[in-house]
XYZ file of C-alpha atoms in Angstrom:
417
model
C -106.407 -64.481 -83.880
C -105.678 -60.722 -84.653
C -102.248 -60.769 -83.160
C -101.291 -64.277 -84.590
C -102.160 -62.676 -88.232
C -99.956 -59.610 -87.233
C -97.067 -61.731 -86.129
C -97.427 -63.944 -89.275
C -97.366 -60.667 -91.493
C -94.573 -58.889 -89.618
C -92.216 -61.919 -90.234
C -93.062 -62.809 -93.548
C -92.783 -59.106 -94.822
C -88.983 -59.158 -93.531
C -88.283 -62.757 -94.792
C -90.337 -63.532 -97.633
C -88.300 -66.839 -99.259
C -88.690 -68.608 -95.748
C -92.289 -68.000 -95.250
C -93.603 -68.184 -99.186
C -93.937 -71.966 -99.332
C -95.573 -72.440 -95.684
C -98.219 -69.613 -96.443
C -99.060 -71.040 -99.959
C -99.541 -74.753 -98.356
C -101.722 -72.988 -95.657
C -103.930 -71.221 -98.366
C -104.402 -74.326 -100.079
C -104.983 -76.282 -96.990
C -107.871 -73.618 -96.161
C -109.130 -73.980 -99.754
C -109.448 -77.725 -99.683
C -110.970 -77.342 -96.197
C -113.620 -75.009 -97.513
C -114.508 -76.792 -100.675
C -114.527 -80.453 -99.180
C -115.029 -80.772 -95.544
C -117.224 -77.869 -94.873
C -120.026 -78.838 -97.630
C -119.807 -82.589 -96.367
C -120.507 -81.865 -92.573
C -123.301 -79.489 -93.857
C -124.917 -82.026 -95.940
C -124.432 -84.732 -93.011
C -126.363 -82.365 -90.616
C -129.303 -81.741 -93.361
C -129.288 -85.431 -94.296
C -129.417 -86.604 -90.517
C -132.298 -84.330 -89.962
C -134.353 -85.155 -93.062
C -136.717 -88.400 -92.418
C -135.156 -91.562 -93.890
C -136.239 -95.418 -93.408
C -134.083 -95.688 -90.286
C -135.257 -92.758 -88.390
C -138.709 -92.557 -88.689
C -141.711 -94.399 -87.078
C -143.683 -96.730 -89.482
C -146.453 -93.941 -89.634
C -144.436 -91.795 -91.713
C -145.123 -91.915 -95.519
C -141.777 -93.907 -96.734
C -142.351 -92.424 -100.179
C -141.030 -89.022 -98.990
C -138.366 -90.189 -97.202
C -134.483 -89.509 -98.154
C -132.621 -92.610 -98.808
C -129.904 -93.554 -96.587
C -127.558 -94.175 -99.487
C -127.819 -90.333 -100.342
C -126.776 -89.492 -96.991
C -123.937 -91.881 -97.001
C -122.621 -90.850 -100.290
C -121.315 -87.385 -98.677
C -119.014 -89.219 -96.148
C -117.033 -92.178 -96.648
C -117.703 -92.984 -92.924
C -121.141 -92.440 -92.990
C -122.156 -96.081 -93.509
C -119.648 -97.284 -90.861
C -121.340 -94.589 -88.394
C -124.844 -95.737 -89.178
C -124.026 -99.251 -88.347
C -122.411 -98.357 -85.092
C -125.130 -96.263 -83.761
C -128.388 -95.931 -85.303
C -130.957 -93.465 -83.814
C -133.911 -94.953 -82.006
C -136.722 -95.536 -84.241
C -139.118 -93.309 -82.292
C -136.790 -90.203 -82.652
C -136.596 -88.269 -85.810
C -133.365 -86.378 -84.637
C -130.683 -87.778 -82.712
C -127.770 -85.346 -81.907
C -125.375 -87.769 -80.481
C -125.570 -89.719 -83.851
C -125.069 -86.475 -85.688
C -122.002 -85.678 -83.485
C -120.472 -88.982 -84.201
C -121.022 -88.898 -87.879
C -119.553 -85.396 -88.183
C -116.520 -86.566 -86.088
C -115.761 -89.499 -88.071
C -115.781 -87.131 -91.231
C -113.675 -84.569 -89.424
C -111.127 -87.114 -88.544
C -110.737 -88.607 -92.235
C -107.752 -88.980 -94.203
C -108.462 -85.570 -95.925
C -108.463 -83.611 -92.585
C -105.193 -85.383 -91.633
C -103.738 -84.288 -95.032
C -104.643 -80.882 -94.557
C -103.533 -80.958 -90.945
C -100.020 -82.178 -91.211
C -99.102 -81.350 -94.974
C -100.796 -77.771 -95.255
C -100.751 -76.361 -91.867
C -97.895 -78.023 -89.934
C -95.207 -76.074 -91.998
C -96.847 -72.665 -90.809
C -97.205 -73.875 -87.434
C -93.746 -74.713 -87.147
C -92.301 -71.712 -88.369
C -94.384 -69.402 -86.238
C -93.392 -71.164 -83.222
C -89.653 -71.023 -84.169
C -89.826 -67.210 -84.638
C -92.212 -66.872 -81.504
C -89.474 -68.541 -79.419
C -86.933 -66.316 -80.886
C -88.815 -63.068 -79.967
C -89.617 -64.462 -76.495
C -85.743 -65.054 -75.882
C -84.820 -61.912 -77.535
C -86.834 -59.370 -74.826
C -84.693 -56.569 -73.604
C -85.585 -54.684 -70.524
C -85.066 -51.125 -69.444
C -82.093 -50.472 -67.185
C -82.580 -49.426 -63.630
C -81.217 -46.003 -64.835
C -83.897 -45.746 -67.604
C -86.481 -46.565 -64.992
C -85.412 -43.935 -62.748
C -85.373 -41.403 -65.246
C -89.007 -41.965 -66.419
C -90.055 -42.170 -62.633
C -88.535 -38.809 -61.977
C -90.365 -37.244 -65.104
C -93.519 -38.720 -63.983
C -93.126 -37.167 -60.732
C -92.214 -33.601 -61.868
C -95.071 -33.713 -64.276
C -92.817 -33.825 -67.570
C -93.861 -37.245 -68.586
C -97.144 -39.542 -68.346
C -97.530 -43.360 -68.894
C -100.626 -44.236 -70.900
C -101.518 -47.537 -72.315
C -99.793 -47.754 -75.707
C -97.236 -45.078 -75.013
C -95.255 -42.970 -72.800
C -95.473 -39.311 -73.396
C -92.493 -36.737 -72.707
C -93.485 -33.048 -72.292
C -91.075 -29.978 -73.242
C -90.616 -27.307 -70.707
C -93.840 -25.148 -70.612
C -92.421 -21.914 -71.665
C -93.513 -22.488 -75.354
C -92.609 -18.858 -76.124
C -88.963 -19.548 -75.629
C -89.054 -21.938 -78.557
C -90.129 -19.075 -80.990
C -91.781 -21.508 -83.355
C -94.973 -20.077 -84.779
C -97.226 -20.801 -87.910
C -100.331 -18.764 -88.661
C -100.756 -17.155 -85.011
C -100.367 -20.626 -83.527
C -97.496 -21.865 -81.414
C -96.120 -25.041 -83.097
C -94.704 -27.897 -80.902
C -92.208 -30.255 -82.794
C -92.980 -33.631 -81.613
C -91.747 -37.184 -82.536
C -93.470 -40.497 -82.432
C -90.860 -42.953 -81.582
C -90.967 -46.978 -82.310
C -88.671 -49.067 -80.149
C -86.296 -51.773 -81.766
C -87.126 -55.379 -81.760
C -88.027 -56.845 -78.432
C -87.036 -53.607 -76.439
C -89.200 -52.369 -73.669
C -90.087 -48.668 -74.559
C -89.114 -47.565 -71.153
C -85.615 -48.498 -72.412
C -85.732 -44.893 -74.461
C -86.550 -42.691 -71.491
C -83.028 -40.961 -71.365
C -83.012 -40.192 -74.909
C -86.702 -39.050 -74.993
C -86.002 -36.848 -71.782
C -83.208 -35.382 -73.506
C -85.068 -34.578 -76.665
C -87.874 -33.121 -74.586
C -85.798 -30.685 -72.625
C -84.901 -28.998 -76.173
C -88.660 -28.420 -77.127
C -89.513 -31.577 -78.778
C -92.640 -33.610 -77.318
C -91.688 -37.350 -77.557
C -94.415 -40.185 -77.464
C -92.236 -43.585 -77.284
C -94.698 -46.174 -78.560
C -95.537 -49.192 -76.676
C -95.552 -52.583 -78.725
C -96.761 -54.943 -76.040
C -97.114 -57.657 -75.893
C -94.746 -58.852 -78.766
C -92.481 -55.816 -79.034
C -92.408 -55.656 -82.729
C -92.621 -52.624 -84.861
C -94.843 -53.526 -87.811
C -98.118 -51.962 -89.149
C -100.128 -55.057 -88.192
C -98.875 -54.957 -84.515
C -99.634 -51.448 -83.462
C -97.343 -49.547 -85.947
C -99.725 -48.816 -88.595
C -101.516 -45.852 -89.891
C -104.626 -46.486 -87.989
C -102.587 -46.476 -85.014
C -100.895 -43.326 -85.931
C -104.512 -41.728 -86.261
C -105.156 -42.540 -82.816
C -102.129 -41.425 -81.245
C -102.419 -38.234 -83.173
C -105.749 -37.770 -81.245
C -104.944 -38.944 -77.721
C -101.256 -37.920 -77.292
C -102.393 -34.488 -78.915
C -104.947 -33.960 -76.387
C -102.648 -34.508 -73.732
C -100.075 -31.919 -75.017
C -102.951 -29.561 -75.570
C -104.048 -29.844 -71.986
C -100.414 -29.648 -70.678
C -100.058 -26.334 -72.150
C -103.511 -24.952 -71.678
C -102.403 -22.332 -69.456
C -99.499 -21.075 -71.791
C -101.106 -21.338 -75.073
C -104.515 -22.129 -76.316
C -103.691 -22.269 -80.179
C -101.201 -24.837 -80.703
C -99.951 -27.081 -83.887
C -98.749 -30.253 -82.539
C -96.340 -31.689 -85.453
C -95.621 -35.096 -85.023
C -92.639 -36.564 -86.982
C -91.881 -40.511 -86.933
C -88.757 -42.143 -85.856
C -87.618 -45.417 -84.653
C -84.628 -47.581 -83.483
C -83.703 -50.648 -85.483
C -86.988 -52.570 -86.484
C -88.696 -49.367 -85.252
C -86.649 -47.302 -87.890
C -87.838 -49.665 -90.578
C -91.199 -49.355 -89.455
C -91.120 -45.433 -89.574
C -89.794 -45.664 -93.305
C -92.714 -47.861 -94.151
C -95.219 -45.837 -92.197
C -93.923 -42.458 -94.177
C -94.995 -44.592 -97.566
C -98.316 -45.036 -96.266
C -98.713 -41.781 -95.331
C -97.622 -40.256 -98.615
C -100.247 -42.467 -100.196
C -102.910 -41.017 -97.994
C -105.332 -38.398 -99.976
C -104.433 -35.843 -97.305
C -102.098 -35.512 -94.556
C -103.280 -37.064 -91.174
C -104.347 -34.729 -88.759
C -106.756 -34.119 -85.978
C -108.813 -30.970 -84.708
C -108.475 -31.229 -80.905
C -111.315 -30.486 -78.476
C -110.874 -26.671 -78.128
C -111.046 -26.338 -81.898
C -108.091 -24.048 -81.776
C -105.535 -26.591 -82.095
C -104.454 -29.309 -84.287
C -102.373 -32.333 -84.185
C -100.846 -33.444 -87.332
C -98.183 -35.424 -89.078
C -95.019 -33.635 -90.036
C -92.559 -34.513 -92.861
C -89.242 -35.837 -90.897
C -88.230 -39.152 -90.544
C -85.626 -40.386 -88.069
C -84.006 -43.568 -88.365
C -81.583 -44.892 -85.682
C -79.272 -48.163 -86.403
C -81.276 -49.356 -89.500
C -80.931 -49.477 -93.430
C -78.916 -52.537 -93.996
C -82.154 -54.402 -94.860
C -82.722 -52.530 -98.091
C -85.764 -54.740 -98.754
C -87.310 -53.494 -96.003
C -87.330 -49.762 -97.028
C -89.897 -48.546 -99.416
C -89.400 -46.289 -102.500
C -89.607 -42.776 -100.783
C -87.931 -40.854 -103.600
C -91.454 -39.185 -104.449
C -92.078 -35.437 -105.185
C -93.762 -34.122 -102.261
C -94.661 -30.919 -100.703
C -93.522 -30.051 -98.187
C -90.630 -32.523 -98.974
C -89.947 -35.567 -96.982
C -86.680 -35.295 -94.964
C -84.756 -38.535 -93.552
C -81.943 -38.777 -91.036
C -80.319 -42.148 -90.935
C -78.083 -42.389 -87.859
C -76.180 -45.629 -87.282
C -72.917 -46.715 -85.033
C -69.776 -47.487 -86.403
C -69.312 -50.500 -84.307
C -72.783 -51.631 -84.701
C -72.673 -55.615 -85.171
C -76.130 -55.850 -86.603
C -76.295 -52.829 -89.041
C -73.186 -53.324 -91.272
C -73.430 -51.660 -94.487
C -71.210 -52.078 -97.414
C -70.957 -49.115 -100.265
C -73.337 -51.301 -102.322
C -75.818 -51.264 -99.495
C -75.542 -47.767 -98.780
C -76.106 -46.840 -102.556
C -79.173 -49.096 -102.597
C -80.430 -47.384 -99.379
C -79.873 -43.988 -100.818
C -81.469 -44.828 -103.789
C -85.050 -45.303 -102.303
C -84.702 -42.209 -99.900
C -85.335 -38.306 -101.207
C -82.394 -37.512 -103.146
C -81.523 -33.875 -101.776
C -83.308 -34.277 -98.073
C -81.702 -37.377 -96.848
C -78.781 -37.346 -94.407
C -76.720 -40.725 -93.561
C -74.513 -40.300 -90.653
C -72.572 -42.386 -88.415
C -71.630 -41.946 -84.501
C -67.884 -43.142 -84.093
C -67.629 -45.657 -81.482
C -71.474 -46.682 -81.322
C -72.824 -49.922 -81.067
C -76.523 -51.054 -81.746
C -77.835 -51.262 -78.252
C -76.374 -47.922 -77.427
C -79.418 -46.109 -78.806
C -81.415 -47.176 -75.686
C -80.742 -48.071 -72.170
C -80.851 -51.796 -71.720
C -77.293 -53.005 -71.824
C -77.441 -54.157 -67.875
C -80.798 -55.657 -67.765
C -80.630 -57.586 -71.002
C -77.178 -59.069 -71.207
C -78.902 -62.617 -71.041
C -80.941 -61.976 -74.229
C -80.053 -64.388 -76.836
C -79.148 -61.584 -79.065
C -77.192 -59.272 -77.044
C -73.702 -60.225 -78.183
C -75.001 -59.104 -81.771
C -74.940 -55.387 -80.643
C -71.287 -55.021 -81.259
C -68.436 -53.559 -79.039
C -69.090 -50.031 -78.041
C -65.799 -47.870 -77.702
C -67.733 -44.905 -76.472
C -69.711 -44.427 -73.074
C -73.402 -44.992 -73.104
C -73.627 -41.230 -72.201
C -71.694 -40.062 -75.028
C -73.829 -42.092 -77.703
C -77.004 -40.910 -76.054
C -75.723 -37.185 -76.385
C -74.638 -37.424 -80.001
C -77.630 -39.095 -80.946
C -79.847 -36.720 -79.307
C -77.640 -34.105 -80.456
C -77.830 -34.999 -84.143
C -81.646 -35.598 -83.938
C -82.448 -32.288 -82.248
C -80.564 -30.583 -84.968
C -82.403 -32.335 -87.712
C -85.932 -31.966 -86.414
C -85.491 -28.221 -85.640
C -83.397 -27.211 -88.460
C -86.869 -27.130 -90.429
C -88.145 -24.231 -88.388
C -85.089 -21.963 -88.593
């Protein structure tokens, strides 16, 4: 049920007009059910249990009996049920009688009206979107799987429930990033795009980690939808801060005992929108989310950089992040010129920039790049229902990965220079 609620919240947040009426009808149907059917059934149960002239032996004082007319008044079907099957005269309570009475009340015209007029629209649109999600699942190419497997064998990556973690080289002193006597490890929580397996980002995550950036690619199974209600919320970030931070601290235990693991947030496509929405939630927190790790000398905390790949044209999905904050929030929006899904007009670009920090936002384009080129799922996912929407890539996948990583590395490490 929690997964279903999250699914509805996710899609209704991106397409309010399509979901507003079904959600309103569902809400009114629930209200009708609570105000009419539930009390009716409750009173039927109470009335059937209380003594009445048809359910008690002659020895009981009939002056204290509950008249059958009162019981019948609470359900239009009670009278019919009573004639169909009256309890034996020697028994005060007959559960089969109560069951038949409740069943007939549940199958009343009011129930069918709630079901077909109030709940059917939300069921129909939810099933339609679910079919789209399942038909749009994208799987990692063999090359991406091979990279991940190799990194795991080398000890440079770990697969955990909820994320894949890619470690930088152990020579932390080569990074030269220190704060208050502690070694700082720039890190990135990365959210996959719509329907994309998180293993499809192994090549990009490996490249980033080679340059000193720890990367946790979040698994959004089973639905693979980046949204706060489906594994991409502030509470999930707090959990990742603790478990992924602990993994990195353990990885460096022989090289550095005092670490600051600073997690920035990024994502591809739908994951990019989720990153921006998370930034708003984080800024609304009374203090920056952080976790003191077990050794008491290291801390895992949220940083102030947001990396967005292949997103931004759905301006309504971007919160207002133009807020004064220290340290200032920095945003990199990186798109492909041939992206068939993210095509922004000048008006959309202006609208997007109006919601992002004025002096610390970068909007950049990779010439010849497309939507799917920000991951590695081309070969494995050509049968996907949405694959053709990615647009034609006129540069190699290697070139797009290289440029995306170069821009991201420059952006994330600039702060520490």
